PDB file of N, CA and C in Angstrom:
ATOM      1  N   MET A 485     -29.534 -27.369   1.523  1.00  0.00           N
ATOM      2  CA  MET A 485     -28.847 -26.461   2.424  1.00  0.00           C
ATOM      3  C   MET A 485     -27.337 -26.516   2.187  1.00  0.00           C
ATOM      4  N   MET A 486     -26.801 -27.719   1.987  1.00  0.00           N
ATOM      5  CA  MET A 486     -25.364 -27.876   1.770  1.00  0.00           C
ATOM      6  C   MET A 486     -24.939 -27.174   0.484  1.00  0.00           C
ATOM      7  N   LYS A 487     -25.788 -27.224  -0.551  1.00  0.00           N
ATOM      8  CA  LYS A 487     -25.477 -26.565  -1.818  1.00  0.00           C
ATOM      9  C   LYS A 487     -25.343 -25.057  -1.617  1.00  0.00           C
ATOM     10  N   ILE A 488     -26.210 -24.491  -0.808  1.00  0.00           N
ATOM     11  CA  ILE A 488     -26.168 -23.049  -0.539  1.00  0.00           C
ATOM     12  C   ILE A 488     -24.859 -22.677   0.141  1.00  0.00           C
ATOM     13  N   ILE A 489     -24.431 -23.474   1.091  1.00  0.00           N
ATOM     14  CA  ILE A 489     -23.179 -23.210   1.803  1.00  0.00           C
ATOM     15  C   ILE A 489     -21.993 -23.309   0.849  1.00  0.00           C
ATOM     16  N   VAL A 490     -21.968 -24.334   0.012  1.00  0.00           N
ATOM     17  CA  VAL A 490     -20.870 -24.518  -0.942  1.00  0.00           C
ATOM     18  C   VAL A 490     -20.854 -23.378  -1.957  1.00  0.00           C
ATOM     19  N   VAL A 491     -21.999 -23.022  -2.513  1.00  0.00           N
ATOM     20  CA  VAL A 491     -22.077 -21.937  -3.498  1.00  0.00           C
ATOM     21  C   VAL A 491     -21.659 -20.616  -2.853  1.00  0.00           C
ATOM     22  N   THR A 492     -22.116 -20.357  -1.648  1.00  0.00           N
ATOM     23  CA  THR A 492     -21.730 -19.135  -0.942  1.00  0.00           C
ATOM     24  C   THR A 492     -20.233 -19.106  -0.694  1.00  0.00           C
ATOM     25  N   GLY A 493     -19.670 -20.219  -0.280  1.00  0.00           N
ATOM     26  CA  GLY A 493     -18.224 -20.306  -0.050  1.00  0.00           C
ATOM     27  C   GLY A 493     -17.432 -20.056  -1.318  1.00  0.00           C
ATOM     28  N   LEU A 494     -17.872 -20.642  -2.427  1.00  0.00           N
ATOM     29  CA  LEU A 494     -17.196 -20.428  -3.714  1.00  0.00           C
ATOM     30  C   LEU A 494     -17.306 -18.971  -4.145  1.00  0.00           C
ATOM     31  N   PHE A 495     -18.474 -18.375  -3.962  1.00  0.00           N
ATOM     32  CA  PHE A 495     -18.672 -16.974  -4.319  1.00  0.00           C
ATOM     33  C   PHE A 495     -17.739 -16.077  -3.518  1.00  0.00           C
ATOM     34  N   LEU A 496     -17.633 -16.313  -2.225  1.00  0.00           N
ATOM     35  CA  LEU A 496     -16.748 -15.513  -1.381  1.00  0.00           C
ATOM     36  C   LEU A 496     -15.291 -15.686  -1.770  1.00  0.00           C
ATOM     37  N   ALA A 497     -14.881 -16.902  -2.088  1.00  0.00           N
ATOM     38  CA  ALA A 497     -13.493 -17.149  -2.497  1.00  0.00           C
ATOM     39  C   ALA A 497     -13.175 -16.421  -3.792  1.00  0.00           C
ATOM     40  N   VAL A 498     -14.072 -16.482  -4.768  1.00  0.00           N
ATOM     41  CA  VAL A 498     -13.849 -15.797  -6.039  1.00  0.00           C
ATOM     42  C   VAL A 498     -13.887 -14.294  -5.836  1.00  0.00           C
ATOM     43  N   SER A 499     -14.820 -13.787  -5.037  1.00  0.00           N
ATOM     44  CA  SER A 499     -14.923 -12.350  -4.780  1.00  0.00           C
ATOM     45  C   SER A 499     -13.661 -11.830  -4.115  1.00  0.00           C
ATOM     46  N   CYS A 500     -13.139 -12.549  -3.132  1.00  0.00           N
ATOM     47  CA  CYS A 500     -11.923 -12.118  -2.446  1.00  0.00           C
ATOM     48  C   CYS A 500     -10.745 -12.130  -3.399  1.00  0.00           C
ATOM     49  N   SER A 501     -10.654 -13.151  -4.241  1.00  0.00           N
ATOM     50  CA  SER A 501      -9.578 -13.235  -5.219  1.00  0.00           C
ATOM     51  C   SER A 501      -9.653 -12.053  -6.182  1.00  0.00           C
ATOM     52  N   ASP A 502     -10.866 -11.748  -6.667  1.00  0.00           N
ATOM     53  CA  ASP A 502     -11.047 -10.598  -7.545  1.00  0.00           C
ATOM     54  C   ASP A 502     -10.678  -9.311  -6.826  1.00  0.00           C
ATOM     55  N   GLY A 503     -11.010  -9.224  -5.551  1.00  0.00           N
ATOM     56  CA  GLY A 503     -10.671  -8.035  -4.764  1.00  0.00           C
ATOM     57  C   GLY A 503      -9.171  -7.833  -4.684  1.00  0.00           C
ATOM     58  N   CYS A 504      -8.429  -8.903  -4.526  1.00  0.00           N
ATOM     59  CA  CYS A 504      -6.971  -8.819  -4.482  1.00  0.00           C
ATOM     60  C   CYS A 504      -6.413  -8.383  -5.826  1.00  0.00           C
ATOM     61  N   GLN A 505      -6.937  -8.960  -6.899  1.00  0.00           N
ATOM     62  CA  GLN A 505      -6.472  -8.580  -8.237  1.00  0.00           C
ATOM     63  C   GLN A 505      -6.843  -7.137  -8.554  1.00  0.00           C
ATOM     64  N   ASN A 506      -8.041  -6.727  -8.145  1.00  0.00           N
ATOM     65  CA  ASN A 506      -8.453  -5.336  -8.342  1.00  0.00           C
ATOM     66  C   ASN A 506      -7.572  -4.395  -7.532  1.00  0.00           C
ATOM     67  N   GLY A 507      -7.236  -4.802  -6.316  1.00  0.00           N
ATOM     68  CA  GLY A 507      -6.339  -3.992  -5.488  1.00  0.00           C
ATOM     69  C   GLY A 507      -4.969  -3.855  -6.123  1.00  0.00           C
ATOM     70  N   ALA A 508      -4.432  -4.954  -6.639  1.00  0.00           N
ATOM     71  CA  ALA A 508      -3.125  -4.912  -7.298  1.00  0.00           C
ATOM     72  C   ALA A 508      -3.183  -4.004  -8.521  1.00  0.00           C
ATOM     73  N   ALA A 509      -4.260  -4.093  -9.305  1.00  0.00           N
ATOM     74  CA  ALA A 509      -4.412  -3.238 -10.487  1.00  0.00           C
ATOM     75  C   ALA A 509      -4.539  -1.769 -10.092  1.00  0.00           C
ATOM     76  N   PHE A 510      -5.170  -1.503  -8.951  1.00  0.00           N
ATOM     77  CA  PHE A 510      -5.322  -0.133  -8.462  1.00  0.00           C
ATOM     78  C   PHE A 510      -3.975   0.461  -8.037  1.00  0.00           C
ATOM     79  N   TYR A 511      -3.179  -0.312  -7.310  1.00  0.00           N
ATOM     80  CA  TYR A 511      -1.915   0.193  -6.770  1.00  0.00           C
ATOM     81  C   TYR A 511      -0.783   0.245  -7.805  1.00  0.00           C
ATOM     82  N   LYS A 512      -0.812  -0.633  -8.786  1.00  0.00           N
ATOM     83  CA  LYS A 512       0.317  -0.748  -9.726  1.00  0.00           C
ATOM     84  C   LYS A 512       0.688   0.576 -10.414  1.00  0.00           C
ATOM     85  N   PRO A 513      -0.244   1.359 -10.942  1.00  0.00           N
ATOM     86  CA  PRO A 513       0.148   2.593 -11.627  1.00  0.00           C
ATOM     87  C   PRO A 513       0.521   3.750 -10.695  1.00  0.00           C
ATOM     88  N   GLN A 514       0.276   3.616  -9.410  1.00  0.00           N
ATOM     89  CA  GLN A 514       0.578   4.707  -8.486  1.00  0.00           C
ATOM     90  C   GLN A 514       2.077   4.852  -8.289  1.00  0.00           C
ATOM     91  N   GLN A 515       2.482   6.092  -7.980  1.00  0.00           N
ATOM     92  CA  GLN A 515       3.888   6.336  -7.671  1.00  0.00           C
ATOM     93  C   GLN A 515       3.988   7.496  -6.692  1.00  0.00           C
ATOM     94  N   CYS A 516       5.038   7.457  -5.893  1.00  0.00           N
ATOM     95  CA  CYS A 516       5.325   8.561  -4.986  1.00  0.00           C
ATOM     96  C   CYS A 516       6.756   8.423  -4.483  1.00  0.00           C
ATOM     97  N   SER A 517       7.289   9.524  -4.047  1.00  0.00           N
ATOM     98  CA  SER A 517       8.587   9.551  -3.369  1.00  0.00           C
ATOM     99  C   SER A 517       8.544  10.763  -2.462  1.00  0.00           C
ATOM    100  N   ILE A 518       8.124  10.551  -1.237  1.00  0.00           N
ATOM    101  CA  ILE A 518       7.829  11.643  -0.316  1.00  0.00           C
ATOM    102  C   ILE A 518       8.770  11.626   0.880  1.00  0.00           C
ATOM    103  N   ILE A 519       9.365  12.784   1.130  1.00  0.00           N
ATOM    104  CA  ILE A 519      10.076  12.997   2.392  1.00  0.00           C
ATOM    105  C   ILE A 519       8.984  13.363   3.389  1.00  0.00           C
ATOM    106  N   VAL A 520       8.739  12.496   4.327  1.00  0.00           N
ATOM    107  CA  VAL A 520       7.580  12.610   5.205  1.00  0.00           C
ATOM    108  C   VAL A 520       7.752  13.747   6.218  1.00  0.00           C
ATOM    109  N   GLU A 521       6.761  14.648   6.211  1.00  0.00           N
ATOM    110  CA  GLU A 521       6.692  15.715   7.203  1.00  0.00           C
ATOM    111  C   GLU A 521       5.531  15.492   8.160  1.00  0.00           C
ATOM    112  N   GLN A 522       4.513  14.783   7.660  1.00  0.00           N
ATOM    113  CA  GLN A 522       3.339  14.514   8.485  1.00  0.00           C
ATOM    114  C   GLN A 522       2.707  13.205   8.041  1.00  0.00           C
ATOM    115  N   GLN A 523       2.283  12.423   9.016  1.00  0.00           N
ATOM    116  CA  GLN A 523       1.631  11.145   8.750  1.00  0.00           C
ATOM    117  C   GLN A 523       0.362  11.077   9.571  1.00  0.00           C
ATOM    118  N   LYS A 524      -0.724  10.705   8.912  1.00  0.00           N
ATOM    119  CA  LYS A 524      -1.985  10.484   9.614  1.00  0.00           C
ATOM    120  C   LYS A 524      -2.462   9.088   9.269  1.00  0.00           C
ATOM    121  N   SER A 525      -2.721   8.309  10.289  1.00  0.00           N
ATOM    122  CA  SER A 525      -3.220   6.967  10.095  1.00  0.00           C
ATOM    123  C   SER A 525      -4.487   6.822  10.919  1.00  0.00           C
ATOM    124  N   ASN A 526      -5.547   6.365  10.266  1.00  0.00           N
ATOM    125  CA  ASN A 526      -6.821   6.211  10.940  1.00  0.00           C
ATOM    126  C   ASN A 526      -7.425   4.886  10.488  1.00  0.00           C
ATOM    127  N   GLY A 527      -7.234   3.874  11.303  1.00  0.00           N
ATOM    128  CA  GLY A 527      -7.741   2.554  10.929  1.00  0.00           C
ATOM    129  C   GLY A 527      -7.034   2.040   9.691  1.00  0.00           C
ATOM    130  N   ARG A 528      -7.784   1.889   8.610  1.00  0.00           N
ATOM    131  CA  ARG A 528      -7.220   1.383   7.353  1.00  0.00           C
ATOM    132  C   ARG A 528      -6.741   2.489   6.425  1.00  0.00           C
ATOM    133  N   TYR A 529      -6.882   3.749   6.811  1.00  0.00           N
ATOM    134  CA  TYR A 529      -6.534   4.868   5.946  1.00  0.00           C
ATOM    135  C   TYR A 529      -5.218   5.505   6.373  1.00  0.00           C
ATOM    136  N   LEU A 530      -4.423   5.866   5.378  1.00  0.00           N
ATOM    137  CA  LEU A 530      -3.130   6.481   5.635  1.00  0.00           C
ATOM    138  C   LEU A 530      -2.953   7.677   4.706  1.00  0.00           C
ATOM    139  N   THR A 531      -2.491   8.791   5.261  1.00  0.00           N
ATOM    140  CA  THR A 531      -2.164   9.964   4.461  1.00  0.00           C
ATOM    141  C   THR A 531      -0.781  10.429   4.859  1.00  0.00           C
ATOM    142  N   LEU A 532       0.062  10.627   3.843  1.00  0.00           N
ATOM    143  CA  LEU A 532       1.409  11.160   4.059  1.00  0.00           C
ATOM    144  C   LEU A 532       1.493  12.527   3.395  1.00  0.00           C
ATOM    145  N   LYS A 533       2.079  13.477   4.109  1.00  0.00           N
ATOM    146  CA  LYS A 533       2.303  14.806   3.546  1.00  0.00           C
ATOM    147  C   LYS A 533       3.776  15.126   3.707  1.00  0.00           C
ATOM    148  N   GLY A 534       4.314  15.807   2.701  1.00  0.00           N
ATOM    149  CA  GLY A 534       5.714  16.172   2.755  1.00  0.00           C
ATOM    150  C   GLY A 534       6.164  16.777   1.449  1.00  0.00           C
ATOM    151  N   LYS A 535       7.412  16.511   1.098  1.00  0.00           N
ATOM    152  CA  LYS A 535       7.980  17.045  -0.136  1.00  0.00           C
ATOM    153  C   LYS A 535       8.420  15.902  -1.034  1.00  0.00           C
ATOM    154  N   ASN A 536       8.220  16.098  -2.334  1.00  0.00           N
ATOM    155  CA  ASN A 536       8.687  15.128  -3.307  1.00  0.00           C
ATOM    156  C   ASN A 536      10.209  15.101  -3.238  1.00  0.00           C
ATOM    157  N   SER A 537      10.791  13.923  -3.099  1.00  0.00           N
ATOM    158  CA  SER A 537      12.241  13.825  -2.912  1.00  0.00           C
ATOM    159  C   SER A 537      13.024  14.200  -4.173  1.00  0.00           C
ATOM    160  N   TYR A 538      12.363  14.232  -5.332  1.00  0.00           N
ATOM    161  CA  TYR A 538      13.039  14.594  -6.577  1.00  0.00           C
ATOM    162  C   TYR A 538      12.901  16.078  -6.899  1.00  0.00           C
ATOM    163  N   THR A 539      11.693  16.630  -6.675  1.00  0.00           N
ATOM    164  CA  THR A 539      11.429  18.004  -7.082  1.00  0.00           C
ATOM    165  C   THR A 539      11.492  19.010  -5.933  1.00  0.00           C
ATOM    166  N   GLY A 540      11.333  18.531  -4.712  1.00  0.00           N
ATOM    167  CA  GLY A 540      11.298  19.419  -3.559  1.00  0.00           C
ATOM    168  C   GLY A 540       9.960  20.115  -3.370  1.00  0.00           C
ATOM    169  N   LYS A 541       8.998  19.846  -4.247  1.00  0.00           N
ATOM    170  CA  LYS A 541       7.675  20.462  -4.154  1.00  0.00           C
ATOM    171  C   LYS A 541       6.802  19.700  -3.158  1.00  0.00           C
ATOM    172  N   GLU A 542       5.825  20.427  -2.600  1.00  0.00           N
ATOM    173  CA  GLU A 542       4.871  19.806  -1.677  1.00  0.00           C
ATOM    174  C   GLU A 542       4.177  18.637  -2.376  1.00  0.00           C
ATOM    175  N   ASP A 543       3.991  17.551  -1.643  1.00  0.00           N
ATOM    176  CA  ASP A 543       3.390  16.353  -2.213  1.00  0.00           C
ATOM    177  C   ASP A 543       2.654  15.611  -1.114  1.00  0.00           C
ATOM    178  N   ASN A 544       1.763  14.719  -1.514  1.00  0.00           N
ATOM    179  CA  ASN A 544       1.108  13.858  -0.539  1.00  0.00           C
ATOM    180  C   ASN A 544       0.771  12.527  -1.182  1.00  0.00           C
ATOM    181  N   TYR A 545       0.535  11.546  -0.346  1.00  0.00           N
ATOM    182  CA  TYR A 545       0.132  10.215  -0.779  1.00  0.00           C
ATOM    183  C   TYR A 545      -0.960   9.757   0.170  1.00  0.00           C
ATOM    184  N   SER A 546      -1.987   9.180  -0.407  1.00  0.00           N
ATOM    185  CA  SER A 546      -3.102   8.716   0.406  1.00  0.00           C
ATOM    186  C   SER A 546      -3.449   7.288   0.022  1.00  0.00           C
ATOM    187  N   ASP A 547      -3.507   6.421   1.002  1.00  0.00           N
ATOM    188  CA  ASP A 547      -3.931   5.043   0.794  1.00  0.00           C
ATOM    189  C   ASP A 547      -5.313   4.911   1.414  1.00  0.00           C
ATOM    190  N   GLN A 548      -6.330   5.177   0.604  1.00  0.00           N
ATOM    191  CA  GLN A 548      -7.709   5.128   1.080  1.00  0.00           C
ATOM    192  C   GLN A 548      -8.231   3.701   1.196  1.00  0.00           C
ATOM    193  N   GLY A 549      -7.601   2.780   0.489  1.00  0.00           N
ATOM    194  CA  GLY A 549      -8.084   1.404   0.491  1.00  0.00           C
ATOM    195  C   GLY A 549      -7.547   0.574   1.630  1.00  0.00           C
ATOM    196  N   GLY A 550      -6.522   1.067   2.305  1.00  0.00           N
ATOM    197  CA  GLY A 550      -5.964   0.334   3.426  1.00  0.00           C
ATOM    198  C   GLY A 550      -5.169  -0.884   3.015  1.00  0.00           C
ATOM    199  N   GLY A 551      -4.782  -0.968   1.763  1.00  0.00           N
ATOM    200  CA  GLY A 551      -4.110  -2.152   1.261  1.00  0.00           C
ATOM    201  C   GLY A 551      -2.742  -2.403   1.856  1.00  0.00           C
ATOM    202  N   TRP A 552      -1.957  -1.347   2.030  1.00  0.00           N
ATOM    203  CA  TRP A 552      -0.598  -1.534   2.495  1.00  0.00           C
ATOM    204  C   TRP A 552      -0.350  -0.987   3.892  1.00  0.00           C
ATOM    205  N   ASN A 553      -1.010   0.086   4.271  1.00  0.00           N
ATOM    206  CA  ASN A 553      -0.596   0.780   5.498  1.00  0.00           C
ATOM    207  C   ASN A 553      -0.707  -0.074   6.747  1.00  0.00           C
ATOM    208  N   ILE A 554      -1.501  -1.093   6.714  1.00  0.00           N
ATOM    209  CA  ILE A 554      -1.603  -1.982   7.866  1.00  0.00           C
ATOM    210  C   ILE A 554      -0.242  -2.623   8.133  1.00  0.00           C
ATOM    211  N   GLN A 555       0.519  -2.859   7.057  1.00  0.00           N
ATOM    212  CA  GLN A 555       1.834  -3.484   7.192  1.00  0.00           C
ATOM    213  C   GLN A 555       2.940  -2.493   7.516  1.00  0.00           C
ATOM    214  N   TYR A 556       2.925  -1.319   6.909  1.00  0.00           N
ATOM    215  CA  TYR A 556       4.115  -0.484   6.961  1.00  0.00           C
ATOM    216  C   TYR A 556       3.973   0.836   7.706  1.00  0.00           C
ATOM    217  N   ASP A 557       2.797   1.264   8.082  1.00  0.00           N
ATOM    218  CA  ASP A 557       2.653   2.599   8.670  1.00  0.00           C
ATOM    219  C   ASP A 557       3.429   2.786   9.966  1.00  0.00           C
ATOM    220  N   LYS A 558       3.601   1.727  10.735  1.00  0.00           N
ATOM    221  CA  LYS A 558       4.316   1.846  12.012  1.00  0.00           C
ATOM    222  C   LYS A 558       5.821   2.062  11.826  1.00  0.00           C
ATOM    223  N   TYR A 559       6.319   1.871  10.594  1.00  0.00           N
ATOM    224  CA  TYR A 559       7.745   2.048  10.327  1.00  0.00           C
ATOM    225  C   TYR A 559       8.078   3.430   9.759  1.00  0.00           C
ATOM    226  N   ILE A 560       7.065   4.207   9.442  1.00  0.00           N
ATOM    227  CA  ILE A 560       7.282   5.527   8.839  1.00  0.00           C
ATOM    228  C   ILE A 560       7.577   6.537   9.930  1.00  0.00           C
ATOM    229  N   GLU A 561       8.625   7.333   9.701  1.00  0.00           N
ATOM    230  CA  GLU A 561       8.999   8.373  10.645  1.00  0.00           C
ATOM    231  C   GLU A 561       9.108   9.698   9.912  1.00  0.00           C
ATOM    232  N   VAL A 562       8.854  10.797  10.609  1.00  0.00           N
ATOM    233  CA  VAL A 562       9.063  12.115  10.039  1.00  0.00           C
ATOM    234  C   VAL A 562      10.534  12.221   9.631  1.00  0.00           C
ATOM    235  N   GLY A 563      10.773  12.701   8.414  1.00  0.00           N
ATOM    236  CA  GLY A 563      12.126  12.794   7.882  1.00  0.00           C
ATOM    237  C   GLY A 563      12.518  11.609   7.026  1.00  0.00           C
ATOM    238  N   GLY A 564      11.777  10.518   7.132  1.00  0.00           N
ATOM    239  CA  GLY A 564      12.035   9.351   6.294  1.00  0.00           C
ATOM    240  C   GLY A 564      11.428   9.551   4.914  1.00  0.00           C
ATOM    241  N   ILE A 565      11.728   8.662   4.012  1.00  0.00           N
ATOM    242  CA  ILE A 565      11.198   8.751   2.651  1.00  0.00           C
ATOM    243  C   ILE A 565      10.388   7.495   2.355  1.00  0.00           C
ATOM    244  N   VAL A 566       9.208   7.704   1.784  1.00  0.00           N
ATOM    245  CA  VAL A 566       8.358   6.595   1.337  1.00  0.00           C
ATOM    246  C   VAL A 566       8.329   6.647  -0.182  1.00  0.00           C
ATOM    247  N   THR A 567       8.672   5.517  -0.807  1.00  0.00           N
ATOM    248  CA  THR A 567       8.758   5.449  -2.259  1.00  0.00           C
ATOM    249  C   THR A 567       7.901   4.313  -2.787  1.00  0.00           C
ATOM    250  N   LYS A 568       7.142   4.608  -3.818  1.00  0.00           N
ATOM    251  CA  LYS A 568       6.369   3.601  -4.567  1.00  0.00           C
ATOM    252  C   LYS A 568       6.619   3.896  -6.034  1.00  0.00           C
ATOM    253  N   ARG A 569       7.251   2.974  -6.739  1.00  0.00           N
ATOM    254  CA  ARG A 569       7.550   3.151  -8.159  1.00  0.00           C
ATOM    255  C   ARG A 569       6.371   2.698  -9.011  1.00  0.00           C
ATOM    256  N   LYS A 570       6.135   3.426 -10.082  1.00  0.00           N
ATOM    257  CA  LYS A 570       5.071   3.076 -11.019  1.00  0.00           C
ATOM    258  C   LYS A 570       5.332   1.681 -11.583  1.00  0.00           C
ATOM    259  N   ASP A 571       4.273   0.914 -11.730  1.00  0.00           N
ATOM    260  CA  ASP A 571       4.294  -0.447 -12.286  1.00  0.00           C
ATOM    261  C   ASP A 571       4.962  -1.469 -11.377  1.00  0.00           C
ATOM    262  N   GLU A 572       5.223  -1.123 -10.127  1.00  0.00           N
ATOM    263  CA  GLU A 572       5.722  -2.082  -9.142  1.00  0.00           C
ATOM    264  C   GLU A 572       4.711  -2.191  -8.016  1.00  0.00           C
ATOM    265  N   LEU A 573       4.723  -3.302  -7.343  1.00  0.00           N
ATOM    266  CA  LEU A 573       3.832  -3.500  -6.197  1.00  0.00           C
ATOM    267  C   LEU A 573       4.645  -3.668  -4.919  1.00  0.00           C
ATOM    268  N   ILE A 574       5.602  -2.761  -4.750  1.00  0.00           N
ATOM    269  CA  ILE A 574       6.422  -2.727  -3.542  1.00  0.00           C
ATOM    270  C   ILE A 574       6.486  -1.283  -3.060  1.00  0.00           C
ATOM    271  N   ILE A 575       6.287  -1.093  -1.781  1.00  0.00           N
ATOM    272  CA  ILE A 575       6.484   0.224  -1.169  1.00  0.00           C
ATOM    273  C   ILE A 575       7.742   0.139  -0.323  1.00  0.00           C
ATOM    274  N   TYR A 576       8.596   1.142  -0.480  1.00  0.00           N
ATOM    275  CA  TYR A 576       9.857   1.212   0.262  1.00  0.00           C
ATOM    276  C   TYR A 576       9.760   2.295   1.323  1.00  0.00           C
ATOM    277  N   VAL A 577      10.178   1.958   2.524  1.00  0.00           N
ATOM    278  CA  VAL A 577      10.266   2.927   3.610  1.00  0.00           C
ATOM    279  C   VAL A 577      11.749   3.085   3.915  1.00  0.00           C
ATOM    280  N   HIS A 578      12.275   4.269   3.587  1.00  0.00           N
ATOM    281  CA  HIS A 578      13.695   4.563   3.783  1.00  0.00           C
ATOM    282  C   HIS A 578      13.848   5.285   5.114  1.00  0.00           C
ATOM    283  N   LYS A 579      14.618   4.692   5.994  1.00  0.00           N
ATOM    284  CA  LYS A 579      14.918   5.292   7.291  1.00  0.00           C
ATOM    285  C   LYS A 579      16.375   5.730   7.277  1.00  0.00           C
ATOM    286  N   LYS A 580      16.829   6.276   8.362  1.00  0.00           N
ATOM    287  CA  LYS A 580      18.184   6.810   8.440  1.00  0.00           C
ATOM    288  C   LYS A 580      19.237   5.811   7.961  1.00  0.00           C
ATOM    289  N   ASP A 581      19.179   4.593   8.448  1.00  0.00           N
ATOM    290  CA  ASP A 581      20.199   3.604   8.101  1.00  0.00           C
ATOM    291  C   ASP A 581      19.623   2.287   7.559  1.00  0.00           C
ATOM    292  N   THR A 582      18.343   2.298   7.209  1.00  0.00           N
ATOM    293  CA  THR A 582      17.676   1.074   6.791  1.00  0.00           C
ATOM    294  C   THR A 582      16.646   1.378   5.707  1.00  0.00           C
ATOM    295  N   THR A 583      16.499   0.453   4.768  1.00  0.00           N
ATOM    296  CA  THR A 583      15.407   0.520   3.798  1.00  0.00           C
ATOM    297  C   THR A 583      14.586  -0.746   3.943  1.00  0.00           C
ATOM    298  N   LEU A 584      13.295  -0.566   4.170  1.00  0.00           N
ATOM    299  CA  LEU A 584      12.370  -1.686   4.298  1.00  0.00           C
ATOM    300  C   LEU A 584      11.517  -1.770   3.038  1.00  0.00           C
ATOM    301  N   ALA A 585      11.287  -2.963   2.541  1.00  0.00           N
ATOM    302  CA  ALA A 585      10.474  -3.176   1.340  1.00  0.00           C
ATOM    303  C   ALA A 585       9.234  -3.979   1.720  1.00  0.00           C
ATOM    304  N   PHE A 586       8.067  -3.471   1.326  1.00  0.00           N
ATOM    305  CA  PHE A 586       6.802  -4.132   1.634  1.00  0.00           C
ATOM    306  C   PHE A 586       6.069  -4.472   0.340  1.00  0.00           C
ATOM    307  N   PRO A 587       6.065  -5.739  -0.046  1.00  0.00           N
ATOM    308  CA  PRO A 587       5.325  -6.131  -1.254  1.00  0.00           C
ATOM    309  C   PRO A 587       3.825  -6.119  -0.986  1.00  0.00           C
ATOM    310  N   TYR A 588       3.048  -6.011  -2.044  1.00  0.00           N
ATOM    311  CA  TYR A 588       1.596  -6.063  -1.920  1.00  0.00           C
ATOM    312  C   TYR A 588       1.198  -7.508  -1.628  1.00  0.00           C
ATOM    313  N   ASP A 589       0.687  -7.724  -0.438  1.00  0.00           N
ATOM    314  CA  ASP A 589       0.316  -9.044   0.051  1.00  0.00           C
ATOM    315  C   ASP A 589      -1.181  -9.027   0.332  1.00  0.00           C
ATOM    316  N   CYS A 590      -1.921  -9.833  -0.387  1.00  0.00           N
ATOM    317  CA  CYS A 590      -3.363  -9.901  -0.192  1.00  0.00           C
ATOM    318  C   CYS A 590      -3.751 -11.346   0.067  1.00  0.00           C
ATOM    319  N   GLN A 591      -4.280 -11.584   1.229  1.00  0.00           N
ATOM    320  CA  GLN A 591      -4.720 -12.911   1.646  1.00  0.00           C
ATOM    321  C   GLN A 591      -3.608 -13.941   1.552  1.00  0.00           C
ATOM    322  N   GLY A 592      -2.386 -13.511   1.935  1.00  0.00           N
ATOM    323  CA  GLY A 592      -1.254 -14.415   1.967  1.00  0.00           C
ATOM    324  C   GLY A 592      -0.561 -14.625   0.632  1.00  0.00           C
ATOM    325  N   LYS A 593      -1.019 -13.963  -0.415  1.00  0.00           N
ATOM    326  CA  LYS A 593      -0.376 -14.086  -1.731  1.00  0.00           C
ATOM    327  C   LYS A 593       0.340 -12.783  -2.065  1.00  0.00           C
ATOM    328  N   ILE A 594       1.609 -12.898  -2.480  1.00  0.00           N
ATOM    329  CA  ILE A 594       2.389 -11.728  -2.882  1.00  0.00           C
ATOM    330  C   ILE A 594       2.122 -11.456  -4.355  1.00  0.00           C
ATOM    331  N   TYR A 595       1.701 -10.236  -4.649  1.00  0.00           N
ATOM    332  CA  TYR A 595       1.428  -9.839  -6.042  1.00  0.00           C
ATOM    333  C   TYR A 595       2.610  -9.053  -6.575  1.00  0.00           C
ATOM    334  N   GLN A 596       2.911  -9.252  -7.870  1.00  0.00           N
ATOM    335  CA  GLN A 596       4.030  -8.545  -8.505  1.00  0.00           C
ATOM    336  C   GLN A 596       3.573  -7.798  -9.731  1.00  0.00           C
TER     337      GLN A 596
END
């Protein structure tokens, strides 16, 4: 019985670690720079709609995995800018007089 508990615990630890690495690999190539016009947050899901701050064209960003929005969605305001640079694991929330940076944090480990 003890072996089953230990093996199950090890499996869960490795699975969670892989999940964090998979999440980091998923988010790393993404990019956005949106002047927020609309924000929808539903549990772990976040959708931002607005205009690309560089091109002025309609744009949106969706975090279907819930990886970051749990940390930063409460800081996003209409008129603010949300930026995620390609190959970085930091999301920036630009407010009127403040810029907040949220690194990808999975299970207490900061990924870069």
